[in-house]
């Protein structure tokens, strides 16, 4: 075991503060990396404030962070994929059983024995739970380490590991390609990545937003059309025309308005997580054999594919880079959606402490 600098929350009501945690020394198949950037995901905030206590109660101290980009500092004797100096990334998962049907199909995110990057029982016993990326280093099995294309900005690459793969995976699964009409609901951390991917995959991309002020930005990000969702007349023009809609909204909203925009056999996929159950009208689904579905991040192979797609198409997240000392301020701003479109923590600020 060795000591690593980190920022942690001591309770649901305490701010994140500087601490020291224990990490395991790399075992045979482990990769140790120096963390250079870590994105701030809305899940970090939910977990820190114990807002998901019914599903995933938070164990304190909690070190969040699952959008990690760094440089390899040390590898175990059995590691074949990486060597010291490589630019790598770690996302939401750090382990799985590797043997269940999901793992065997490369869908580790649905493994019943999955270990998430933070707040999950630490099988290696370095701590009671896993500690995430708000830290200067981390040790991860090579199977869960990804390679970062050399042409991308590292600060903007970090959010690809959660916001990126969360929006890329459903688009690939439901066949978003050239010639398809794709909607993206909500233009935040997830939505802005959804627009970039739909556009890069060649789809006719339509952004739905509640605020007219986001129109120019949506167009800049790659939208062919922008619809103000409160305007019923504008919505009606698109009835029955979408192949696929990605719903990135985590607040309460009327999903029926979007189901009605799908063509026959069209799919709307939820990637946001509203607190209250959604009210779904059956007829919207019956007429047109439409589907309502959900999707969670993506498997390791697909995450690597996504990173390579980003390298080829020069896609990164739009980020505001902050020092870790501003993380509590960033959380308060995140609640108000006051960021375009993701915070990325420059971990040099932690090393300097
Ligand atoms: Zn996340
Ligand atoms: Zn498994």
XYZ file of C-alpha atoms and ligand atoms in Angstrom:
355
model
C 0.000 0.000 0.000
C 1.053 3.539 -0.609
C -0.419 6.965 0.142
C -2.208 9.072 -2.412
C -3.479 12.656 -2.185
C -7.228 13.031 -2.666
C -10.318 15.150 -2.055
C -13.048 13.450 -0.086
C -16.372 14.178 1.606
C -16.628 13.149 5.256
C -20.443 13.175 5.294
C -23.463 14.023 3.144
C -23.342 17.605 4.336
C -19.592 18.277 4.414
C -17.725 19.931 1.571
C -15.008 17.996 -0.230
C -11.662 18.513 1.482
C -8.040 17.479 1.142
C -7.183 14.064 2.546
C -4.773 11.162 2.161
C -5.945 7.701 1.107
C -4.314 4.282 0.732
C -3.958 2.646 -2.673
C -2.697 -0.860 -3.356
C 0.698 -1.367 -4.966
C 0.151 -2.658 -8.518
C -0.272 -6.450 -8.532
C 0.599 -8.611 -11.561
C -2.125 -7.316 -13.903
C -2.452 -3.797 -12.496
C -1.660 -0.455 -14.041
C -0.794 2.514 -11.827
C -1.443 5.924 -13.242
C -0.756 9.494 -12.336
C -4.102 11.272 -12.750
C -3.849 14.391 -14.917
C -7.528 15.350 -15.318
C -10.799 14.176 -13.818
C -14.206 15.296 -15.042
C -17.021 16.177 -12.646
C -20.126 14.092 -13.313
C -23.543 14.813 -11.804
C -23.346 11.312 -10.277
C -20.374 12.488 -8.199
C -22.552 15.114 -6.592
C -25.471 12.709 -6.008
C -23.127 10.203 -4.401
C -21.267 12.740 -2.263
C -24.557 14.123 -0.936
C -26.003 10.612 -0.472
C -28.927 11.419 -2.749
C -29.031 7.838 -4.024
C -29.198 6.364 -0.514
C -32.001 3.969 -1.468
C -30.050 2.312 -4.294
C -26.385 3.014 -3.515
C -25.897 4.439 -0.027
C -22.662 6.388 0.262
C -19.839 5.095 2.451
C -17.753 7.930 3.938
C -15.180 9.190 3.399
C -16.185 9.319 -0.265
C -13.671 10.087 -3.020
C -15.698 10.541 -6.220
C -14.561 10.809 -9.840
C -15.023 8.405 -12.752
C -13.835 10.440 -15.739
C -10.119 9.860 -15.352
C -7.275 10.625 -17.733
C -3.660 10.073 -16.786
C -0.200 8.762 -17.556
C 1.021 5.286 -16.664
C 3.671 5.370 -13.935
C 4.087 1.661 -13.161
C 2.750 -1.687 -14.405
C 2.606 -5.166 -12.887
C 4.824 -7.951 -14.280
C 1.920 -9.534 -16.196
C 0.663 -6.379 -17.909
C 0.978 -6.604 -21.678
C -1.158 -3.735 -22.979
C 0.494 -0.739 -21.318
C 3.870 0.594 -20.277
C 5.090 3.540 -18.222
C 4.508 6.830 -20.044
C 1.366 5.767 -21.954
C -1.619 8.142 -21.964
C -4.572 6.227 -20.587
C -8.055 6.615 -19.151
C -10.342 4.971 -16.612
C -14.112 5.351 -16.581
C -16.964 4.239 -14.323
C -15.834 0.628 -13.768
C -12.644 -0.906 -12.379
C -13.510 -4.612 -12.161
C -16.055 -7.306 -13.077
C -16.184 -11.109 -12.830
C -15.174 -11.565 -16.469
C -17.148 -14.803 -16.721
C -20.882 -13.950 -16.781
C -22.815 -13.748 -20.091
C -22.615 -9.930 -20.033
C -18.848 -9.873 -19.556
C -18.388 -12.517 -22.228
C -20.248 -10.274 -24.663
C -18.132 -7.258 -23.725
C -20.966 -5.672 -21.763
C -19.171 -5.443 -18.411
C -21.418 -2.547 -17.381
C -24.266 -5.032 -16.887
C -22.194 -7.564 -14.914
C -23.881 -8.549 -11.625
C -20.428 -8.522 -9.989
C -19.325 -5.179 -11.298
C -17.054 -2.923 -9.236
C -17.635 0.759 -9.843
C -14.737 3.209 -9.665
C -15.860 4.669 -6.340
C -18.137 3.790 -3.428
C -18.097 0.054 -4.175
C -16.625 -2.622 -1.867
C -12.877 -2.728 -2.543
C -11.974 -6.364 -3.274
C -8.305 -5.554 -2.781
C -8.908 -4.153 0.682
C -6.964 -0.915 0.284
C -10.024 0.747 1.817
C -13.595 -0.220 2.728
C -14.743 1.024 -0.689
C -13.131 2.005 -3.960
C -11.856 5.573 -4.247
C -12.279 7.539 -7.465
C -10.415 10.058 -9.535
C -10.334 13.186 -7.354
C -6.858 12.005 -6.490
C -3.286 12.166 -7.790
C -3.076 8.470 -8.655
C -5.075 5.252 -9.021
C -4.342 1.542 -9.556
C -6.603 -0.397 -11.926
C -6.582 -3.853 -13.555
C -5.347 -3.496 -17.143
C -8.655 -4.868 -18.453
C -10.341 -1.632 -17.321
C -7.695 0.767 -18.594
C -8.232 2.494 -21.942
C -5.866 4.039 -24.439
C -6.217 7.762 -25.196
C -5.644 9.008 -28.781
C -2.643 11.340 -28.818
C -4.338 14.162 -30.746
C -7.044 14.975 -28.181
C -6.936 17.625 -25.440
C -6.681 15.741 -22.161
C -8.986 18.063 -20.187
C -11.729 17.586 -22.781
C -11.100 13.840 -23.038
C -11.850 13.131 -19.359
C -15.671 13.569 -19.677
C -15.733 11.145 -22.610
C -15.293 8.351 -20.056
C -18.811 8.843 -18.672
C -20.800 11.526 -20.539
C -19.224 10.422 -23.816
C -19.774 6.681 -23.648
C -23.242 7.113 -22.080
C -24.426 8.891 -25.218
C -22.294 7.036 -27.788
C -23.304 3.508 -26.751
C -27.098 3.809 -27.263
C -26.561 5.522 -30.614
C -24.444 2.608 -31.791
C -26.833 0.039 -30.316
C -29.908 1.542 -32.001
C -28.133 2.068 -35.299
C -27.674 5.812 -35.609
C -26.064 6.351 -39.018
C -26.179 8.593 -42.047
C -29.726 9.192 -43.223
C -31.349 8.666 -39.814
C -33.236 11.425 -38.024
C -32.068 11.715 -34.431
C -33.301 13.879 -31.574
C -31.360 14.900 -28.483
C -33.444 16.147 -25.555
C -31.649 18.516 -23.191
C -28.370 20.307 -23.802
C -26.220 19.713 -20.733
C -23.208 17.507 -19.991
C -24.775 14.449 -21.658
C -26.802 16.240 -24.326
C -23.925 18.238 -25.751
C -21.989 14.998 -26.295
C -25.090 13.389 -27.845
C -25.284 16.199 -30.399
C -21.611 15.864 -31.297
C -21.902 12.086 -31.778
C -25.197 12.145 -33.729
C -23.710 14.768 -36.042
C -20.413 12.886 -36.470
C -22.289 9.640 -37.189
C -23.976 11.458 -40.070
C -27.531 11.673 -38.707
C -29.893 14.593 -39.242
C -29.631 15.948 -35.712
C -32.397 17.836 -33.916
C -31.911 19.354 -30.465
C -34.855 19.873 -28.122
C -34.369 22.528 -25.508
C -36.578 24.618 -23.245
C -34.502 27.754 -23.659
C -34.190 29.730 -26.880
C -30.855 31.036 -25.598
C -29.262 27.641 -26.323
C -30.105 27.748 -30.033
C -26.788 29.127 -31.269
C -24.776 26.791 -29.121
C -26.747 23.750 -30.293
C -26.033 24.714 -33.884
C -22.341 25.217 -33.123
C -22.202 21.727 -31.556
C -23.630 20.160 -34.715
C -27.443 20.390 -34.630
C -29.201 20.686 -37.994
C -32.363 21.963 -36.303
C -33.258 23.262 -32.847
C -36.782 22.893 -31.477
C -38.061 24.816 -28.471
C -39.918 22.023 -26.718
C -42.448 24.352 -25.064
C -43.688 25.423 -28.502
C -46.432 22.918 -29.388
C -46.655 24.052 -32.998
C -42.925 23.499 -33.521
C -43.159 20.057 -31.879
C -46.171 19.033 -34.008
C -44.203 19.646 -37.206
C -41.935 16.718 -36.254
C -44.665 14.211 -35.309
C -43.926 10.619 -36.344
C -40.590 11.450 -37.960
C -37.713 10.368 -35.680
C -35.796 7.095 -35.905
C -34.192 7.610 -32.532
C -34.386 10.073 -29.647
C -31.845 10.312 -26.831
C -33.473 11.697 -23.693
C -30.748 13.285 -21.540
C -33.067 15.059 -19.096
C -32.764 14.195 -15.410
C -35.555 16.554 -14.267
C -39.260 15.757 -14.347
C -40.615 16.096 -17.922
C -43.387 14.875 -20.247
C -41.924 11.969 -22.185
C -45.168 11.402 -24.138
C -44.498 14.543 -26.154
C -41.309 12.877 -27.455
C -42.740 9.366 -27.911
C -45.237 10.927 -30.341
C -42.368 12.257 -32.445
C -41.031 8.753 -33.174
C -41.749 7.042 -36.473
C -42.975 3.417 -36.579
C -40.521 1.171 -34.687
C -38.623 4.208 -33.447
C -36.913 4.176 -30.053
C -36.521 6.729 -27.315
C -33.734 5.951 -24.850
C -33.337 7.402 -21.389
C -29.838 8.197 -20.200
C -30.818 10.773 -17.572
C -32.277 9.604 -14.276
C -35.295 11.644 -13.137
C -36.027 11.220 -9.450
C -39.774 10.608 -9.871
C -41.276 7.847 -12.063
C -42.261 8.997 -15.549
C -45.931 8.822 -16.610
C -46.093 6.997 -19.946
C -49.263 6.854 -22.057
C -49.616 3.348 -23.515
C -51.209 4.536 -26.770
C -48.107 6.468 -27.740
C -46.175 3.199 -27.712
C -48.927 0.961 -29.180
C -49.587 3.063 -32.257
C -46.377 2.748 -34.152
C -44.830 -0.149 -32.198
C -42.509 2.358 -30.584
C -40.031 1.495 -27.848
C -39.029 3.206 -24.648
C -35.655 2.016 -23.337
C -32.718 2.880 -21.137
C -28.956 2.536 -21.430
C -26.032 2.686 -19.003
C -22.503 3.739 -20.025
C -20.884 1.132 -22.350
C -18.574 -1.890 -22.260
C -14.792 -1.602 -22.266
C -14.365 -2.532 -25.944
C -17.025 -0.036 -26.962
C -15.484 2.670 -24.767
C -12.176 2.117 -26.568
C -14.021 2.278 -29.898
C -15.632 5.564 -28.786
C -12.240 7.051 -27.855
C -10.861 6.091 -31.257
C -13.933 7.546 -32.974
C -13.286 10.776 -31.042
C -9.627 10.748 -32.072
C -10.567 10.321 -35.729
C -13.287 12.984 -35.651
C -11.489 15.306 -33.231
C -14.301 15.170 -30.668
C -13.856 16.160 -27.035
C -16.196 17.518 -24.403
C -16.556 21.289 -24.013
C -15.010 21.845 -20.603
C -14.294 24.495 -18.016
C -11.001 23.532 -16.410
C -10.820 24.173 -12.666
C -8.268 23.601 -9.894
C -9.439 21.038 -7.332
C -9.659 23.785 -4.706
C -12.741 25.076 -6.580
C -14.575 21.743 -6.561
C -17.219 22.729 -3.986
C -17.996 25.908 -5.893
C -18.268 23.819 -9.067
C -20.809 21.511 -7.371
C -22.998 24.487 -6.474
C -22.828 25.713 -10.048
C -23.575 22.220 -11.387
C -26.866 22.183 -9.486
C -27.806 25.361 -11.363
C -26.565 23.924 -14.708
C -24.112 26.811 -14.765
C -21.368 25.176 -16.834
C -20.669 24.730 -20.525
C -20.773 21.778 -20.497
C -18.581 19.871 -18.084
C -16.059 20.720 -15.374
C -12.644 19.086 -15.730
C -10.309 19.174 -12.732
C -6.661 19.877 -13.489
C -4.935 17.531 -11.055
C -1.705 19.541 -11.104
C -3.528 21.726 -8.569
C -3.700 18.786 -6.148
C -0.022 17.928 -6.551
C 0.854 21.523 -5.694
C -0.980 21.310 -2.333
Zn -20.787 9.807 -14.602
Zn -19.626 -10.354 -15.487
